[in-house]
Amino acid sequence: MDRKKCSRPEVNFISGLLAGLNNAIICAPLDTAKTRLQIQGLYNKSYSGTTQTLSMIYKTEGIRGLYQGSSITILAYPLSWSLYFIIYEYLKSVTNDYTSSSLYSNILSASGAGLVSTVVTNPLWLIRVRLQAQREKTNSGWEIGKNLIQKEGFLSLYRGFSASLLGVGHVIIYFPMYEYFKEHIYNEDQPTLIGVLISSWIPKVCASAVSYPHELIRARIYTHDATQDKRFCGFKGLIMFTFNTEGFKGFYGGFFTNIFRILPSTFVTLYTYEKVKYFLEHN
């Protein structure tokens, strides 16, 4: 396949935008359930498992509760994925000129794209998690952001950034594996449903098993109010608090709900991306 054709930014932007939008709309309730399970160790809630969590949210908050934070999600996912794929494909085209190893090229590209995407979108993820957690007295993402800036300054929007940076490790594991499976299953041919399913799911389970603790820690930092809750301080303090109160398994709270969420989410995202990209490149 023509390398220049692959790296056209408008193709990657549109493909990533539509992929992120599909992800946001389809997977919102599972995303809310995952967040509630991740943070409950701090607040002694009684969620237990995907079905029970979804049921409890629906009974106490209605359908609106399942879609808390969707206004931010619809912005954050498309922005994150479109930005990620533009940078990822561009860096692949650049690094391929300096290394004969596609693995090294994919690792470097995933790292760079993950870093930039994290810097740009961290405030949106923070606000979204706070909306999903329902610990604020407002349902407005704008109000949450404004209140944080007024109380703690603009940099408060980057709370949890250290934990977010660890998330770059997820894409370093995931995307090289995804590229490997994709190359050996359908390569330059039109992406098939089964091909994308296998290529996206196996790497996702592997990457998530390794990197999931960072997601849990990040969600807890996002919702923690340091002015009211003095049980721990900062990123390292939260890690020790979680381990001391819940043990090692505490870092995997909501893991199976997350797996249940990310498998369809990942498939929807990458299938949309690959199909739209193929269509734009061949028409």
Tab-separated table of C-alpha atoms in Angstrom:
chain	number	residue	atom	x	y	z
A	1	MET	CA	0.000	0.000	0.000
A	2	ASP	CA	1.197	3.488	-0.822
A	3	ARG	CA	2.782	4.938	2.321
A	4	LYS	CA	1.877	8.520	1.463
A	5	LYS	CA	-1.684	7.484	0.920
A	6	CYS	CA	-1.752	5.796	4.322
A	7	SER	CA	-0.512	8.878	6.150
A	8	ARG	CA	-2.960	11.440	4.703
A	9	PRO	CA	-4.047	13.364	7.816
A	10	GLU	CA	-7.598	14.039	6.593
A	11	VAL	CA	-8.197	10.302	6.130
A	12	ASN	CA	-6.942	9.487	9.622
A	13	PHE	CA	-8.820	12.426	11.135
A	14	ILE	CA	-12.200	11.489	9.633
A	15	SER	CA	-11.679	7.767	10.326
A	16	GLY	CA	-10.652	8.402	13.941
A	17	LEU	CA	-13.456	10.934	14.465
A	18	LEU	CA	-16.191	8.541	13.336
A	19	ALA	CA	-14.590	5.655	15.243
A	20	GLY	CA	-14.527	7.670	18.470
A	21	LEU	CA	-18.111	8.865	17.981
A	22	ASN	CA	-19.381	5.307	17.522
A	23	ASN	CA	-17.479	4.241	20.635
A	24	ALA	CA	-18.939	7.056	22.740
A	25	ILE	CA	-22.561	6.416	21.762
A	26	ILE	CA	-22.630	2.623	21.948
A	27	CYS	CA	-20.565	1.937	25.064
A	28	ALA	CA	-21.618	4.750	27.451
A	29	PRO	CA	-23.558	2.679	30.055
A	30	LEU	CA	-20.735	0.153	30.441
A	31	ASP	CA	-18.262	3.011	30.758
A	32	THR	CA	-20.303	4.523	33.608
A	33	ALA	CA	-20.530	1.148	35.372
A	34	LYS	CA	-16.771	0.662	35.077
A	35	THR	CA	-16.078	4.057	36.637
A	36	ARG	CA	-18.419	3.404	39.581
A	37	LEU	CA	-16.715	0.055	40.265
A	38	GLN	CA	-13.250	1.603	40.025
A	39	ILE	CA	-13.840	4.353	42.572
A	40	GLN	CA	-16.073	2.546	45.061
A	41	GLY	CA	-13.072	1.448	47.159
A	42	LEU	CA	-12.761	5.079	48.264
A	43	TYR	CA	-16.416	5.562	49.136
A	44	ASN	CA	-17.739	2.194	50.384
A	45	LYS	CA	-20.406	1.749	47.735
A	46	SER	CA	-22.112	-1.597	47.209
A	47	TYR	CA	-21.600	-2.221	43.521
A	48	SER	CA	-20.664	-5.787	42.585
A	49	GLY	CA	-20.361	-6.856	38.984
A	50	THR	CA	-21.541	-5.439	35.714
A	51	THR	CA	-25.212	-6.448	35.764
A	52	GLN	CA	-25.806	-5.435	39.386
A	53	THR	CA	-24.051	-2.087	38.869
A	54	LEU	CA	-26.042	-1.248	35.741
A	55	SER	CA	-29.265	-2.306	37.497
A	56	MET	CA	-28.551	-0.224	40.600
A	57	ILE	CA	-27.674	2.871	38.577
A	58	TYR	CA	-30.852	2.503	36.520
A	59	LYS	CA	-33.083	1.962	39.576
A	60	THR	CA	-31.696	4.910	41.529
A	61	GLU	CA	-30.886	7.376	38.726
A	62	GLY	CA	-32.841	6.213	35.679
A	63	ILE	CA	-31.593	6.021	32.112
A	64	ARG	CA	-29.951	9.403	32.527
A	65	GLY	CA	-27.643	7.945	35.172
A	66	LEU	CA	-26.340	5.347	32.734
A	67	TYR	CA	-25.387	8.102	30.309
A	68	GLN	CA	-23.816	10.503	32.812
A	69	GLY	CA	-20.870	12.264	31.226
A	70	SER	CA	-21.987	11.435	27.678
A	71	SER	CA	-21.842	15.092	26.649
A	72	ILE	CA	-18.120	15.045	27.457
A	73	THR	CA	-17.607	11.530	26.103
A	74	ILE	CA	-19.002	12.513	22.701
A	75	LEU	CA	-16.342	15.226	22.571
A	76	ALA	CA	-13.468	13.364	24.231
A	77	TYR	CA	-13.504	10.053	22.338
A	78	PRO	CA	-13.644	11.494	18.801
A	79	LEU	CA	-11.012	14.102	19.669
A	80	SER	CA	-8.767	11.521	21.318
A	81	TRP	CA	-8.993	8.937	18.525
A	82	SER	CA	-8.762	11.354	15.606
A	83	LEU	CA	-5.725	13.033	17.160
A	84	TYR	CA	-4.191	9.676	18.052
A	85	PHE	CA	-4.516	8.187	14.580
A	86	ILE	CA	-3.247	11.296	12.798
A	87	ILE	CA	-0.078	11.310	14.902
A	88	TYR	CA	0.290	7.528	14.960
A	89	GLU	CA	0.146	7.139	11.171
A	90	TYR	CA	2.391	10.164	10.634
A	91	LEU	CA	5.025	8.867	13.054
A	92	LYS	CA	4.902	5.432	11.415
A	93	SER	CA	5.649	6.986	8.039
A	94	VAL	CA	8.560	8.942	9.559
A	95	THR	CA	10.092	6.225	11.731
A	96	ASN	CA	9.898	3.665	8.925
A	97	ASP	CA	12.576	5.719	7.170
A	98	TYR	CA	14.952	5.351	10.123
A	99	THR	CA	14.455	1.765	11.218
A	100	SER	CA	14.067	-1.511	9.380
A	101	SER	CA	12.016	-2.942	12.242
A	102	SER	CA	8.253	-2.401	11.977
A	103	LEU	CA	7.998	-3.356	15.671
A	104	TYR	CA	10.256	-0.479	16.774
A	105	SER	CA	8.423	1.870	14.427
A	106	ASN	CA	5.039	0.873	15.862
A	107	ILE	CA	6.260	1.192	19.467
A	108	LEU	CA	7.703	4.666	18.886
A	109	SER	CA	4.608	5.783	16.985
A	110	ALA	CA	2.223	4.486	19.650
A	111	SER	CA	4.278	6.184	22.382
A	112	GLY	CA	4.315	9.563	20.663
A	113	ALA	CA	0.646	9.476	19.698
A	114	GLY	CA	-0.392	8.314	23.168
A	115	LEU	CA	1.605	11.070	24.851
A	116	VAL	CA	0.166	13.902	22.756
A	117	SER	CA	-3.379	12.555	23.011
A	118	THR	CA	-3.035	12.285	26.794
A	119	VAL	CA	-1.804	15.873	27.162
A	120	VAL	CA	-4.663	17.277	25.089
A	121	THR	CA	-7.546	15.219	26.475
A	122	ASN	CA	-6.714	14.743	30.187
A	123	PRO	CA	-9.035	17.595	31.328
A	124	LEU	CA	-11.939	16.042	29.404
A	125	TRP	CA	-11.412	12.596	30.942
A	126	LEU	CA	-11.214	14.142	34.421
A	127	ILE	CA	-14.519	15.985	33.978
A	128	ARG	CA	-16.169	12.933	32.439
A	129	VAL	CA	-15.194	10.672	35.346
A	130	ARG	CA	-16.486	13.237	37.841
A	131	LEU	CA	-19.814	13.338	36.032
A	132	GLN	CA	-20.020	9.533	35.941
A	133	ALA	CA	-19.129	9.292	39.627
A	134	GLN	CA	-22.033	11.609	40.535
A	135	ARG	CA	-20.250	13.102	43.521
A	136	GLU	CA	-20.671	16.678	42.311
A	137	LYS	CA	-23.709	18.896	42.904
A	138	THR	CA	-23.971	19.671	39.205
A	139	ASN	CA	-24.605	17.729	36.012
A	140	SER	CA	-22.702	20.269	33.936
A	141	GLY	CA	-19.205	19.434	32.763
A	142	TRP	CA	-18.604	23.142	32.210
A	143	GLU	CA	-19.470	23.875	35.858
A	144	ILE	CA	-17.145	21.139	37.118
A	145	GLY	CA	-14.252	22.482	35.048
A	146	LYS	CA	-14.940	26.093	36.047
A	147	ASN	CA	-15.191	25.224	39.753
A	148	LEU	CA	-11.929	23.283	39.673
A	149	ILE	CA	-10.084	26.168	38.019
A	150	GLN	CA	-11.543	28.720	40.459
A	151	LYS	CA	-10.716	26.642	43.550
A	152	GLU	CA	-7.389	25.069	42.571
A	153	GLY	CA	-6.150	26.762	39.393
A	154	PHE	CA	-5.918	25.661	35.763
A	155	LEU	CA	-3.426	22.879	36.485
A	156	SER	CA	-6.070	21.117	38.575
A	157	LEU	CA	-7.491	19.959	35.234
A	158	TYR	CA	-4.337	17.871	34.923
A	159	ARG	CA	-4.875	16.038	38.187
A	160	GLY	CA	-4.110	12.377	37.558
A	161	PHE	CA	-1.753	13.213	34.703
A	162	SER	CA	0.988	10.985	36.157
A	163	ALA	CA	-1.407	8.042	36.132
A	164	SER	CA	-2.521	8.978	32.621
A	165	LEU	CA	1.071	8.884	31.411
A	166	LEU	CA	1.297	5.288	32.592
A	167	GLY	CA	-1.552	4.631	30.200
A	168	VAL	CA	0.866	5.220	27.331
A	169	GLY	CA	2.225	1.789	28.283
A	170	HIS	CA	-1.147	0.370	27.256
A	171	VAL	CA	-0.884	1.607	23.673
A	172	ILE	CA	2.787	0.575	23.514
A	173	ILE	CA	1.663	-2.993	24.178
A	174	TYR	CA	-1.597	-2.840	22.257
A	175	PHE	CA	-0.889	-1.224	18.910
A	176	PRO	CA	2.258	-3.183	17.939
A	177	MET	CA	0.313	-6.385	18.703
A	178	TYR	CA	-2.666	-5.082	16.747
A	179	GLU	CA	-0.472	-4.258	13.752
A	180	TYR	CA	1.066	-7.736	13.896
A	181	PHE	CA	-2.296	-9.500	13.905
A	182	LYS	CA	-3.682	-7.155	11.249
A	183	GLU	CA	-0.716	-7.788	8.954
A	184	HIS	CA	-1.099	-11.548	9.202
A	185	ILE	CA	-4.896	-11.659	8.947
A	186	TYR	CA	-5.939	-9.190	6.260
A	187	ASN	CA	-2.931	-6.932	5.602
A	188	GLU	CA	-3.798	-4.637	2.643
A	189	ASP	CA	-7.091	-6.320	1.851
A	190	GLN	CA	-10.428	-4.823	2.841
A	191	PRO	CA	-10.835	-5.268	6.622
A	192	THR	CA	-13.329	-7.976	7.540
A	193	LEU	CA	-15.500	-8.238	10.629
A	194	ILE	CA	-13.753	-11.419	11.851
A	195	GLY	CA	-10.322	-10.054	10.946
A	196	VAL	CA	-10.759	-6.871	12.980
A	197	LEU	CA	-12.408	-8.827	15.796
A	198	ILE	CA	-9.382	-11.102	16.235
A	199	SER	CA	-6.840	-8.348	15.607
A	200	SER	CA	-8.400	-6.001	18.138
A	201	TRP	CA	-9.541	-8.349	20.915
A	202	ILE	CA	-6.504	-10.534	21.631
A	203	PRO	CA	-4.075	-7.581	21.966
A	204	LYS	CA	-6.648	-5.642	24.011
A	205	VAL	CA	-7.036	-8.361	26.634
A	206	CYS	CA	-3.252	-8.698	26.936
A	207	ALA	CA	-2.631	-4.952	27.195
A	208	SER	CA	-5.486	-4.435	29.659
A	209	ALA	CA	-4.296	-7.212	31.971
A	210	VAL	CA	-0.960	-5.410	32.315
A	211	SER	CA	-2.074	-1.775	32.389
A	212	TYR	CA	-5.468	-1.812	34.116
A	213	PRO	CA	-4.224	-0.600	37.554
A	214	HIS	CA	-3.326	2.766	36.050
A	215	GLU	CA	-6.957	3.240	34.945
A	216	LEU	CA	-8.260	2.544	38.428
A	217	ILE	CA	-5.738	4.844	40.092
A	218	ARG	CA	-6.454	7.572	37.558
A	219	ALA	CA	-10.222	7.357	38.124
A	220	ARG	CA	-9.721	7.609	41.889
A	221	ILE	CA	-7.395	10.592	41.587
A	222	TYR	CA	-9.886	12.296	39.268
A	223	THR	CA	-12.674	12.018	41.850
A	224	HIS	CA	-10.622	12.577	45.007
A	225	ASP	CA	-11.113	15.900	46.785
A	226	ALA	CA	-7.811	16.539	48.553
A	227	THR	CA	-9.287	19.462	50.490
A	228	GLN	CA	-11.882	17.211	52.181
A	229	ASP	CA	-10.285	13.760	52.196
A	230	LYS	CA	-6.908	13.578	53.961
A	231	ARG	CA	-6.538	9.789	54.010
A	232	PHE	CA	-3.774	9.963	51.404
A	233	CYS	CA	-1.889	12.543	49.391
A	234	GLY	CA	-1.007	12.345	45.728
A	235	PHE	CA	-0.342	9.551	43.281
A	236	LYS	CA	2.026	7.503	45.440
A	237	GLY	CA	-0.134	7.991	48.510
A	238	LEU	CA	-3.175	6.648	46.675
A	239	ILE	CA	-1.249	3.575	45.512
A	240	MET	CA	-0.224	2.772	49.097
A	241	PHE	CA	-3.717	3.497	50.438
A	242	THR	CA	-5.307	1.177	47.863
A	243	PHE	CA	-2.831	-1.614	48.597
A	244	ASN	CA	-3.133	-1.263	52.394
A	245	THR	CA	-6.934	-1.207	52.426
A	246	GLU	CA	-7.810	-3.573	49.565
A	247	GLY	CA	-4.671	-5.541	48.782
A	248	PHE	CA	-3.389	-6.303	45.293
A	249	LYS	CA	-6.862	-7.193	44.039
A	250	GLY	CA	-7.930	-3.625	44.812
A	251	PHE	CA	-6.030	-2.477	41.734
A	252	TYR	CA	-8.278	-4.644	39.565
A	253	GLY	CA	-11.661	-3.472	40.856
A	254	GLY	CA	-14.066	-3.423	37.923
A	255	PHE	CA	-11.589	-5.251	35.675
A	256	PHE	CA	-14.103	-7.716	34.256
A	257	THR	CA	-16.639	-4.953	33.695
A	258	ASN	CA	-13.878	-3.113	31.879
A	259	ILE	CA	-13.145	-6.166	29.722
A	260	PHE	CA	-16.849	-6.504	29.000
A	261	ARG	CA	-16.866	-2.837	27.983
A	262	ILE	CA	-13.611	-2.538	26.038
A	263	LEU	CA	-14.006	-5.576	23.809
A	264	PRO	CA	-17.086	-4.248	21.981
A	265	SER	CA	-15.739	-0.716	22.375
A	266	THR	CA	-12.396	-1.587	20.809
A	267	PHE	CA	-14.012	-3.557	18.014
A	268	VAL	CA	-16.482	-0.755	17.216
A	269	THR	CA	-13.677	1.824	17.225
A	270	LEU	CA	-11.195	-0.072	15.071
A	271	TYR	CA	-13.734	-1.625	12.722
A	272	THR	CA	-15.178	1.823	12.041
A	273	TYR	CA	-11.688	3.295	11.662
A	274	GLU	CA	-10.409	0.588	9.305
A	275	LYS	CA	-13.559	0.515	7.152
A	276	VAL	CA	-13.807	4.296	6.816
A	277	LYS	CA	-10.071	4.563	6.135
A	278	TYR	CA	-10.246	1.828	3.478
A	279	PHE	CA	-13.242	3.486	1.840
A	280	LEU	CA	-11.573	6.921	1.757
A	281	GLU	CA	-8.305	5.529	0.394
A	282	HIS	CA	-9.964	3.503	-2.369
A	283	ASN	CA	-12.612	5.960	-3.542
